[in-house]
Short mmCIF file of C-alpha atoms and ligand atoms in Angstrom, two decimals:
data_model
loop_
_atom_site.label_atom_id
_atom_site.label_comp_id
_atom_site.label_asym_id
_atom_site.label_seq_id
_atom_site.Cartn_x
_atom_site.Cartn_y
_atom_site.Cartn_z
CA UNK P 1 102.62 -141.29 65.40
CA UNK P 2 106.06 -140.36 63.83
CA UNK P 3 105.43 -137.83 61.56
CA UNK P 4 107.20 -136.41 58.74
CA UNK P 5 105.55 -132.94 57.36
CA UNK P 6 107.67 -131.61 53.92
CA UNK P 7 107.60 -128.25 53.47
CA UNK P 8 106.51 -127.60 56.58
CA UNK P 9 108.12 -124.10 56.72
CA UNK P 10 105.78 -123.20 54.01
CA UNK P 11 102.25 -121.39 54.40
CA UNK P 12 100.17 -124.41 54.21
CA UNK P 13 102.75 -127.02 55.85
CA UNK P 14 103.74 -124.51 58.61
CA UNK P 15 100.06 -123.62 59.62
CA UNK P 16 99.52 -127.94 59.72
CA UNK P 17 102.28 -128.32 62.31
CA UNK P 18 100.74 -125.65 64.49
CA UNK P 19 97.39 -127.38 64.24
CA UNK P 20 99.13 -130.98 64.63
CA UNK P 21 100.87 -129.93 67.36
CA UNK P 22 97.47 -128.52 69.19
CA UNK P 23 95.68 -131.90 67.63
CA UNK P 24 97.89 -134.01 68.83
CA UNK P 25 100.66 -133.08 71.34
CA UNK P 26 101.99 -136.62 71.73
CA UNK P 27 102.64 -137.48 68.52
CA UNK P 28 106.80 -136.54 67.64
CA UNK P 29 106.91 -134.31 64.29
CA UNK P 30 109.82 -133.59 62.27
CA UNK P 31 109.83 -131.33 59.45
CA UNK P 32 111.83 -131.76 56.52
CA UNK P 33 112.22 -128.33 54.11
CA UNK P 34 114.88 -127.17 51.65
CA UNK P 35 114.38 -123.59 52.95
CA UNK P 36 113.63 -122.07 49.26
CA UNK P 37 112.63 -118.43 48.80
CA UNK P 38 109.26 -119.63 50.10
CA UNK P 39 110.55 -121.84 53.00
CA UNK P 40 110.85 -119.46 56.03
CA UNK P 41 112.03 -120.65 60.14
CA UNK P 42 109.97 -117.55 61.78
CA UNK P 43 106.46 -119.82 60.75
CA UNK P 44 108.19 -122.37 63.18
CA UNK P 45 109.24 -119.89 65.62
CA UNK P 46 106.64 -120.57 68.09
CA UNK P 47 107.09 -124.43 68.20
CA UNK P 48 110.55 -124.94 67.27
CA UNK P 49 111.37 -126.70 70.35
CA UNK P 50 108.80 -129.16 70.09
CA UNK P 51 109.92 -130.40 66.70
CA UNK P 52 112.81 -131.58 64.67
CA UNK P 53 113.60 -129.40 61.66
CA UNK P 54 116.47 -130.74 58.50
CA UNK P 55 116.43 -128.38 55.97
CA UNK P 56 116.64 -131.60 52.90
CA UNK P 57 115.68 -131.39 49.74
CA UNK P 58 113.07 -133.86 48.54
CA UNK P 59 115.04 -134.57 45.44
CA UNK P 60 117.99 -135.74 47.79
CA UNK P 61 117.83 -139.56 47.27
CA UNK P 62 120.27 -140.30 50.38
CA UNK P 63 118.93 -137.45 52.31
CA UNK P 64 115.56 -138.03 52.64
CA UNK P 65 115.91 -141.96 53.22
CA UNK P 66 118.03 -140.73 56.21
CA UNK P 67 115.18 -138.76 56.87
CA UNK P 68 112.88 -140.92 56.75
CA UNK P 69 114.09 -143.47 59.07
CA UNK P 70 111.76 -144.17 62.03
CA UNK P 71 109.16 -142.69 60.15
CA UNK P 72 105.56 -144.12 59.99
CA UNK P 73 103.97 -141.44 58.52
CA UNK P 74 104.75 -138.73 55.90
CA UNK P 75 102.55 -135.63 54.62
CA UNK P 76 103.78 -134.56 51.81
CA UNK P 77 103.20 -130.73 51.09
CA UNK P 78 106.61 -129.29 49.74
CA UNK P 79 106.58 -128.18 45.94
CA UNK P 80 107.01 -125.19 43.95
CA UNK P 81 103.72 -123.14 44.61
CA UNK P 82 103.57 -120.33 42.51
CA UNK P 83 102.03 -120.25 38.85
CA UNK P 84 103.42 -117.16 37.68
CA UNK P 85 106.89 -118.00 38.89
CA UNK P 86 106.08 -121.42 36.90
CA UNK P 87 105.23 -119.61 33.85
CA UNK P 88 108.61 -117.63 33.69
CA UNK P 89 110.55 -120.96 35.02
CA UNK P 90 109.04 -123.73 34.71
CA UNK P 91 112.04 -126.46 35.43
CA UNK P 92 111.89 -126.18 39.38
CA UNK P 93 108.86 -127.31 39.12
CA UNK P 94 109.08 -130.47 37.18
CA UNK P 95 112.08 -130.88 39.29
CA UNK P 96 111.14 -131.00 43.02
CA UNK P 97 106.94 -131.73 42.59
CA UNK P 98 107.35 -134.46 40.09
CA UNK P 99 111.10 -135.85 40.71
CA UNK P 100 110.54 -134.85 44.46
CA UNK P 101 107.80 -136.57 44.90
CA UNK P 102 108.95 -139.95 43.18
CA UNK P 103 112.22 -139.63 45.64
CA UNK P 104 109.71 -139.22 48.00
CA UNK P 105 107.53 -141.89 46.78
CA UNK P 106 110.56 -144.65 46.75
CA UNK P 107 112.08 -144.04 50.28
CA UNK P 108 108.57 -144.61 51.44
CA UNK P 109 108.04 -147.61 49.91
CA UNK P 110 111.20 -149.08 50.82
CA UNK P 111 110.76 -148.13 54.35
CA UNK P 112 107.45 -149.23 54.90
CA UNK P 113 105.79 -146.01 55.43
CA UNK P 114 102.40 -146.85 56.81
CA UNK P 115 100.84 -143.87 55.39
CA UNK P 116 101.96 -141.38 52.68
CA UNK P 117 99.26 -138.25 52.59
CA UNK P 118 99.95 -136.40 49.19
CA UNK P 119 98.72 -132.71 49.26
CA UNK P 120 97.88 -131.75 46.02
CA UNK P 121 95.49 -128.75 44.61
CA UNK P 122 92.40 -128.36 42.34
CA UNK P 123 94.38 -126.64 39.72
CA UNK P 124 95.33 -130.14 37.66
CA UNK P 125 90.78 -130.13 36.83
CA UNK P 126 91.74 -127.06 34.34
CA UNK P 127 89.51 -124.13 35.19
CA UNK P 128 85.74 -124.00 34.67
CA UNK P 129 83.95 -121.53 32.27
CA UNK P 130 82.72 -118.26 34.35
CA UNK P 131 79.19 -118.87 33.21
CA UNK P 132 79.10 -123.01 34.07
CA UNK P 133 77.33 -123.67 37.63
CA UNK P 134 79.55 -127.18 37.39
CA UNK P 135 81.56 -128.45 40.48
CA UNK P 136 84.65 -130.58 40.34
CA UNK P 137 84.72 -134.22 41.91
CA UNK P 138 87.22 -137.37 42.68
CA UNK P 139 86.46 -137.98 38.90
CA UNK P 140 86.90 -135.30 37.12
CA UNK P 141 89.40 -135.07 34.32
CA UNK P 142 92.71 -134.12 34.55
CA UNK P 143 93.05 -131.27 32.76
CA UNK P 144 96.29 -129.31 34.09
CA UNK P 145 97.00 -125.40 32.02
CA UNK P 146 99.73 -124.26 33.74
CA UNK P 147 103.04 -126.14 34.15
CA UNK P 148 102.43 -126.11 38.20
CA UNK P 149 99.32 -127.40 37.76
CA UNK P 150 100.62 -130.02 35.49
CA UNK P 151 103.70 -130.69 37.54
CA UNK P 152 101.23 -131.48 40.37
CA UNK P 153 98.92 -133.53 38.36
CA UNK P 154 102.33 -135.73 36.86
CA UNK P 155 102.64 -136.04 40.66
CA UNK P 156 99.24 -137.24 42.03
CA UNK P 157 99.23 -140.09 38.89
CA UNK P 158 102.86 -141.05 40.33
CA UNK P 159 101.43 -141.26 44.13
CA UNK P 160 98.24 -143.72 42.59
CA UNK P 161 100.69 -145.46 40.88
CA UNK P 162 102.87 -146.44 43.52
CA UNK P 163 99.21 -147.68 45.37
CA UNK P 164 98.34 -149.55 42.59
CA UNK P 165 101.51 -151.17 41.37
CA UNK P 166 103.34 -151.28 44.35
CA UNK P 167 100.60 -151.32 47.32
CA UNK P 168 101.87 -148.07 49.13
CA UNK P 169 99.35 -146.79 51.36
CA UNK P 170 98.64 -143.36 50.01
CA UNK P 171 95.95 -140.84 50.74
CA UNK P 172 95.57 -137.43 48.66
CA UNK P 173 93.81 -134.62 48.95
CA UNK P 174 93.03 -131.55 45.88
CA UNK P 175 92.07 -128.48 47.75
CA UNK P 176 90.91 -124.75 46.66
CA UNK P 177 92.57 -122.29 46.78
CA UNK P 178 93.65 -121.60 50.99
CA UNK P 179 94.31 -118.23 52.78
CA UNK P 180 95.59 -117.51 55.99
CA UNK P 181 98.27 -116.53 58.25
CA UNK P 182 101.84 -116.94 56.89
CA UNK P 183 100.61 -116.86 53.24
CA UNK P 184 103.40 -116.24 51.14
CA UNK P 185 102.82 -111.68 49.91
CA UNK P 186 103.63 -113.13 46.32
CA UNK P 187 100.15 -114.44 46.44
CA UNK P 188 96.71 -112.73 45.59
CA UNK P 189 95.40 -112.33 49.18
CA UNK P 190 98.80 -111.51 51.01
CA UNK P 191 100.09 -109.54 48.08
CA UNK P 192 96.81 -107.00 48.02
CA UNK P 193 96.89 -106.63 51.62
CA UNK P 194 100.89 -105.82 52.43
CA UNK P 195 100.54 -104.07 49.48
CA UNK P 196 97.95 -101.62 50.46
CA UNK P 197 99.75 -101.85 54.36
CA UNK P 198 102.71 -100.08 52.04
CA UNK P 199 100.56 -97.35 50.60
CA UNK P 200 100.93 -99.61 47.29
CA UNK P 201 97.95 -100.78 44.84
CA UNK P 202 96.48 -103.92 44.48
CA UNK P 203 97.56 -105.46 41.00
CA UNK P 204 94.73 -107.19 39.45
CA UNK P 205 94.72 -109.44 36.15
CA UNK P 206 92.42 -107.66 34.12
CA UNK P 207 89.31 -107.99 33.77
CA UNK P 208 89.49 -109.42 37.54
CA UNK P 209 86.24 -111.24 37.07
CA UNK P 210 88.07 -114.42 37.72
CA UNK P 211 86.70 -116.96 40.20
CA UNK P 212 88.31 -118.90 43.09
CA UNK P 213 87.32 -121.64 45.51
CA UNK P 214 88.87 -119.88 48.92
CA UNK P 215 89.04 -121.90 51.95
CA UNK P 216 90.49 -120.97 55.11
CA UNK P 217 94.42 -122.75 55.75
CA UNK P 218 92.89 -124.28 58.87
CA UNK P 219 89.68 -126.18 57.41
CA UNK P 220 92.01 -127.42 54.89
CA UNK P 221 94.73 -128.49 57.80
CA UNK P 222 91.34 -130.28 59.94
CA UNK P 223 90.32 -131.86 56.47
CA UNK P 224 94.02 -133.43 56.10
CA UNK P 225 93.42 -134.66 59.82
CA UNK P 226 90.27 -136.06 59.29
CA UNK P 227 91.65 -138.10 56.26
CA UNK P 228 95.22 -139.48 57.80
CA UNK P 229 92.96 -140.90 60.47
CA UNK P 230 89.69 -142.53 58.40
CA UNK P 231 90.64 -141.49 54.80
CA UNK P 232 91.17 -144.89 52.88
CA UNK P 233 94.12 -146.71 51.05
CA UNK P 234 94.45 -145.23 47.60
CA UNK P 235 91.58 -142.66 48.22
CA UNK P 236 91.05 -139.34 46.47
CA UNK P 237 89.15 -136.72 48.48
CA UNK P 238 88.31 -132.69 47.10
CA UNK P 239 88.38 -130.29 49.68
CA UNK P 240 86.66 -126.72 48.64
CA UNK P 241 84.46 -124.49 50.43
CA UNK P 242 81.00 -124.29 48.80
CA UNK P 243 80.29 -121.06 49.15
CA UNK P 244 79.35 -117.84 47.35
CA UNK P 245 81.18 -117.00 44.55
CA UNK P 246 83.84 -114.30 44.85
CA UNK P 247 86.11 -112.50 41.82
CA UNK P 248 89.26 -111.14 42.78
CA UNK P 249 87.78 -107.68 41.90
CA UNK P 250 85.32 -108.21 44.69
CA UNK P 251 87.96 -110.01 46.95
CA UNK P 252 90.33 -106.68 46.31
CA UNK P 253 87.40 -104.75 47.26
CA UNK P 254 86.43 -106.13 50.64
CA UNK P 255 90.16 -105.84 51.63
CA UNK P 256 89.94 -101.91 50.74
CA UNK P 257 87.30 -101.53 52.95
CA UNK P 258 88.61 -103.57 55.76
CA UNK P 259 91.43 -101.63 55.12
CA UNK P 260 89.36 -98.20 54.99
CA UNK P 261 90.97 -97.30 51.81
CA UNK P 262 89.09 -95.98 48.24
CA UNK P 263 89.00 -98.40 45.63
CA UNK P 264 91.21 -96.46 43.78
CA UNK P 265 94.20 -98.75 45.57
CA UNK P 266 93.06 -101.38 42.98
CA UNK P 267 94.79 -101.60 39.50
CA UNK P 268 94.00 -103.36 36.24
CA UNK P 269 97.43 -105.36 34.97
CA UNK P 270 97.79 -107.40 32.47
CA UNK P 271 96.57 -110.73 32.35
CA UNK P 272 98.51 -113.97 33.06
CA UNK P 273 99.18 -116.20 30.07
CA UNK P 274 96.70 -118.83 30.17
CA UNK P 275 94.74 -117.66 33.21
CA UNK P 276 92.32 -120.00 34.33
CA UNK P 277 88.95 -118.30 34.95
CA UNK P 278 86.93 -119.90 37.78
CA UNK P 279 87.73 -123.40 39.96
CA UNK P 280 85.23 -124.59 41.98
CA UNK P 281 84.50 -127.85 43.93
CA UNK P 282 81.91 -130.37 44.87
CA UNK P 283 83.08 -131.40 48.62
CA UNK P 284 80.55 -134.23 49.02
CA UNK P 285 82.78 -137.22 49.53
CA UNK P 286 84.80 -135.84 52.07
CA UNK P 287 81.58 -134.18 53.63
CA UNK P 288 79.61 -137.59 53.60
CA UNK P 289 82.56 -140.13 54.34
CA UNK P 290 84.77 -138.16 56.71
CA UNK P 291 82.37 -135.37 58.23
CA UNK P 292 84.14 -132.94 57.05
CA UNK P 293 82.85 -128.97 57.14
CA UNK P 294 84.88 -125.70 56.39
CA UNK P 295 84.21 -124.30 60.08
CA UNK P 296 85.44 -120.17 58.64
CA UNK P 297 83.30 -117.89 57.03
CA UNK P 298 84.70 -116.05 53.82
CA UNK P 299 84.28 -113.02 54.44
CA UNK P 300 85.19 -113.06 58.77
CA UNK P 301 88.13 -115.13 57.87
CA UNK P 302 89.39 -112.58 55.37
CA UNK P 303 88.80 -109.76 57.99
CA UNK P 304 90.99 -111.72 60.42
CA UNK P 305 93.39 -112.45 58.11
CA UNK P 306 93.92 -108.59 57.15
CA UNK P 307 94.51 -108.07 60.78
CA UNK P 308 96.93 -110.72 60.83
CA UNK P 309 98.76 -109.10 58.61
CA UNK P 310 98.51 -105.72 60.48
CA UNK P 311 99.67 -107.10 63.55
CA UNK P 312 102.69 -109.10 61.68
CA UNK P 313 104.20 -106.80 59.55
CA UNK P 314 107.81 -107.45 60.82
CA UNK P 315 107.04 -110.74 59.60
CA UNK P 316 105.94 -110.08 55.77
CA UNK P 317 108.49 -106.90 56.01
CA UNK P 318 111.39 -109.31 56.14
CA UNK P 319 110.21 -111.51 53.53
CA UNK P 320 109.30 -108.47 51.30
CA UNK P 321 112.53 -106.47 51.62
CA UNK P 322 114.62 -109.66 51.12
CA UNK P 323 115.87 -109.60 54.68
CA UNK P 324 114.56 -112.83 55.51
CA UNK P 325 117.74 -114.69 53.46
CA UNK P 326 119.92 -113.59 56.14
CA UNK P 327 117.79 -114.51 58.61
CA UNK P 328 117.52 -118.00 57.62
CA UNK P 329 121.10 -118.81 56.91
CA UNK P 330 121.69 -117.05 60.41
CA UNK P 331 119.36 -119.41 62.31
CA UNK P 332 120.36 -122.42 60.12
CA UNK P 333 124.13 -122.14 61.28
CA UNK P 334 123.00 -122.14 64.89
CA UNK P 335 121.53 -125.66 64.66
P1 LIG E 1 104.61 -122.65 49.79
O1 LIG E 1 105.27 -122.27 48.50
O2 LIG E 1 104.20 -121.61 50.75
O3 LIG E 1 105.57 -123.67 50.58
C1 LIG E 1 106.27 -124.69 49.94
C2 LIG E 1 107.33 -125.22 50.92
O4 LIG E 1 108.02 -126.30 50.27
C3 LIG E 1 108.38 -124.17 51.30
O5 LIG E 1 108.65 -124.24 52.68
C4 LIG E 1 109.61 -124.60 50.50
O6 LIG E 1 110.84 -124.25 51.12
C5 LIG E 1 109.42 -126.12 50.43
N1 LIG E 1 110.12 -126.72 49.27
C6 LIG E 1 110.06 -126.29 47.99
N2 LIG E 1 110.86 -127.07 47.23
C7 LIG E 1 111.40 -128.00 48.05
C8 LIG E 1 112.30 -129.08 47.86
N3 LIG E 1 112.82 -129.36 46.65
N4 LIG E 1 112.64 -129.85 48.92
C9 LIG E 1 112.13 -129.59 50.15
N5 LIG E 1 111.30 -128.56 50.40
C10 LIG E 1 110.94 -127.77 49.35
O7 LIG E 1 103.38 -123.56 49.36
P2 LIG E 1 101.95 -123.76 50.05
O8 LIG E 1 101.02 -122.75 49.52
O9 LIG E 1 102.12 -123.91 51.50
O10 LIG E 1 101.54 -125.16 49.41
C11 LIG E 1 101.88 -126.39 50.05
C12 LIG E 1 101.33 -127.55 49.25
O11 LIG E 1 99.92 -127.44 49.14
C13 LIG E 1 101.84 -127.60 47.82
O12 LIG E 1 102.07 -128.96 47.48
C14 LIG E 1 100.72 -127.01 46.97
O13 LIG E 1 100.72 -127.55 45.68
C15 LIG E 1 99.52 -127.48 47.77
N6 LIG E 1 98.32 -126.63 47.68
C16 LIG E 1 98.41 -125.28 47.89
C17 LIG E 1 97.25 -124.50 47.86
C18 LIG E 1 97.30 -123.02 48.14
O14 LIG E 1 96.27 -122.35 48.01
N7 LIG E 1 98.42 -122.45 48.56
C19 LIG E 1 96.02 -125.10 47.57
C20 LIG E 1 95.97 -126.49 47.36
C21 LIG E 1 97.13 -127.24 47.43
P1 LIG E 2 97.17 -116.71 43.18
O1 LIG E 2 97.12 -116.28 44.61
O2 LIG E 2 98.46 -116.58 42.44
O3 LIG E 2 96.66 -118.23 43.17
P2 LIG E 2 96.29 -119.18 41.89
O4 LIG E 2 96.72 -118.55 40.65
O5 LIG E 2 97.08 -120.42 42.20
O6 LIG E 2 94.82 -119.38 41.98
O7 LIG E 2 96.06 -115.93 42.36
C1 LIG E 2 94.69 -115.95 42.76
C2 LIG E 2 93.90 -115.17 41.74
O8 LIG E 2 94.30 -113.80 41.80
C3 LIG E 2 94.15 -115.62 40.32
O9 LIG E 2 92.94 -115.51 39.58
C4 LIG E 2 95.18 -114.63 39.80
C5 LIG E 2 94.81 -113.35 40.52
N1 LIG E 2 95.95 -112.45 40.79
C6 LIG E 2 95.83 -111.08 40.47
O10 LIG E 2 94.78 -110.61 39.98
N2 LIG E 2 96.89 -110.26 40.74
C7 LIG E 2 98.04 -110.72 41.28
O11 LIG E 2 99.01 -109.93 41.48
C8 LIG E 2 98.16 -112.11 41.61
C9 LIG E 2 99.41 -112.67 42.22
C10 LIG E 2 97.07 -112.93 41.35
#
């Protein structure tokens, strides 16, 4: 297989290439990223020599159909990522995860891409009230509150779309929330537990009763895996973990005492506009059709995760004093 991975120098897309690359040594991987605040080379470090990286961006019509020469196979996971940086500025994301992904979408299609995985998220379902035992499935509404998650739903109707009008073998998959190494310290997880590594609280959106669907990077990497090789055409699968229900103020607590620090590290801030409450999803399809199963325990995943970020803190100390600019532009001029 000749693989294209976008945003692979991301959390998510960065953790796939080290799985693919374990999965499936012979297959030749290149990885196209524009290197954005949230793009970062040192996730690569350990495999850089057996990949290809162009830093493109997706919205680069003649770049990526350059890029995409040779290709048979693309999986698509660059976008804008944040929701509170989309609530303060919202155009980058209508820009590269809806425009992207159309470029995207086009120089597949053109080039006979034989299959075009599109890695979206559970945040276009809306959010579920806290009280409401209900699950999410493949048909659930669309029901996007923030402009990420509606920039990502604009882009999973354009990736059907292009199935149903134009035949272009596509494959998506909505996951939970993920956490992991190389998570990005602007988000919950990371953020509490660099935060607490710097003698800093952990901010939490009042009243921090809020719900989420975590699921370790790697079952969501194996789930991707399981559907490029027996997902089918123009299929829709969830991917969420099914287990207990966790608020951030109980997530913020287990990382104090992992941490062996009072609970006084936590800190009520105020709320994000629009905050959805709870996601949660109904796995079944991908359970029953692909044998998929999350393989990592909540709570021991999140305990190896805070030592991952012990034992990496020249890693998220880069990215968290700004350093890591230089460091990209450094080791982009040397290639
Ligand atoms: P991330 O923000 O860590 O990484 C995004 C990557 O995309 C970065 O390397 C960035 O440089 C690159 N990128 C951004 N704009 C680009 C552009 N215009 N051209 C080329 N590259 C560009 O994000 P993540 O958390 O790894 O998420 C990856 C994908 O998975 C996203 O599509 C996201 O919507 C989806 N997703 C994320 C989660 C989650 O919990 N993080 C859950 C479900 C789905
Ligand atoms: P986040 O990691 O931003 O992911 P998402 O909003 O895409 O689910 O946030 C996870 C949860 O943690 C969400 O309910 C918002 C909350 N949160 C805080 O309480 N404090 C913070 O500083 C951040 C970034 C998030």
């Amino acid at each position: 297989m000749k693989i294209l991975i976008t945003g692979g120098a991301g959390f998510i897309g960065s953790n796939f290439v080290h799985y693919w690359l374990e999965k499936h040594p012979e297959d030749k991987i290149t990885v196209l990223d524009k290197l954005t605040y949230a793009g970062n080379l040192e996730n690569l470090e350990p495999v850089k020599d057996k990949i290809s990286f162009i830093k493109v961006d997706i919205c680069d019509e003649e770049a990526v159909e350059k890029a995409i020469n040779g290709i048979d196979t693309i999986v698509h996971f660059a976008a804008e990522s944040h929701v509170d940086r989309s609530i303060t500025g919202p155009d980058e994301f209508i820009r590269t995860n809806i425009l992207g992904t159309h470029v995207l979408l086009k120089a597949a299609l053109k080039n006979g891409i034989k299959k075009f995985h599109h890695v979206s998220t559970d945040e276009v379902f809306g959010q579920i009230p806290l009280e409401s035992n209900e699950q999410w499935t493949e048909t659930s509404p669309y029901n996007p509150r923030s402009p990420y998650a509606a920039s990502k739903a604009a882009s999973d109707h354009l990736v059907r779309a292009y199935f149903t009008t134009y035949g272009l073998p596509i494959t998506i998959t909505n996951c939970s929330n993920n956490f992991g190494p190389y998570h990005f310290p602007e988000k919950f997880i990371p953020l509490a537990i660099t935060n607490i590594l710097e003698g800093k609280k952990i901010p939490l959106y009042k009243p921090g009763n809020q719900v989420r669907d975590w699921l370790h990077v790697k079952d969501h990497c194996r789930a991707i895996d399981l559907v490029l090789q027996g997902g089918k055409a123009g299929e829709t699968y969830l991917v969420g973990s099914q287990h207990k229900e966790y608020t951030n103020l109980d997530v913020a607590k287990m990382i104090c005492a992992f941490l062996g620090v009072s609970e006084d590290m936590m800190e009520f801030v105020g709320d994000r506009p629009g905050h959805d409450v709870k996601y949660a999803i109904d796995a079944s399809k991908i359970k029953n059709e692909l044998g998929w199963q999350p393989e990592f325990e909540f709570e021991q995943w999140l305990k190896a995760t805070v030592d991952w970020y012990k034992q990496n803190q020249v890693w998220w100390k880069r990215i968290k004093s700004g350093e890591y600019q230089e460091y990209y532009q450094q080791q982009y001029s040397k290639k």
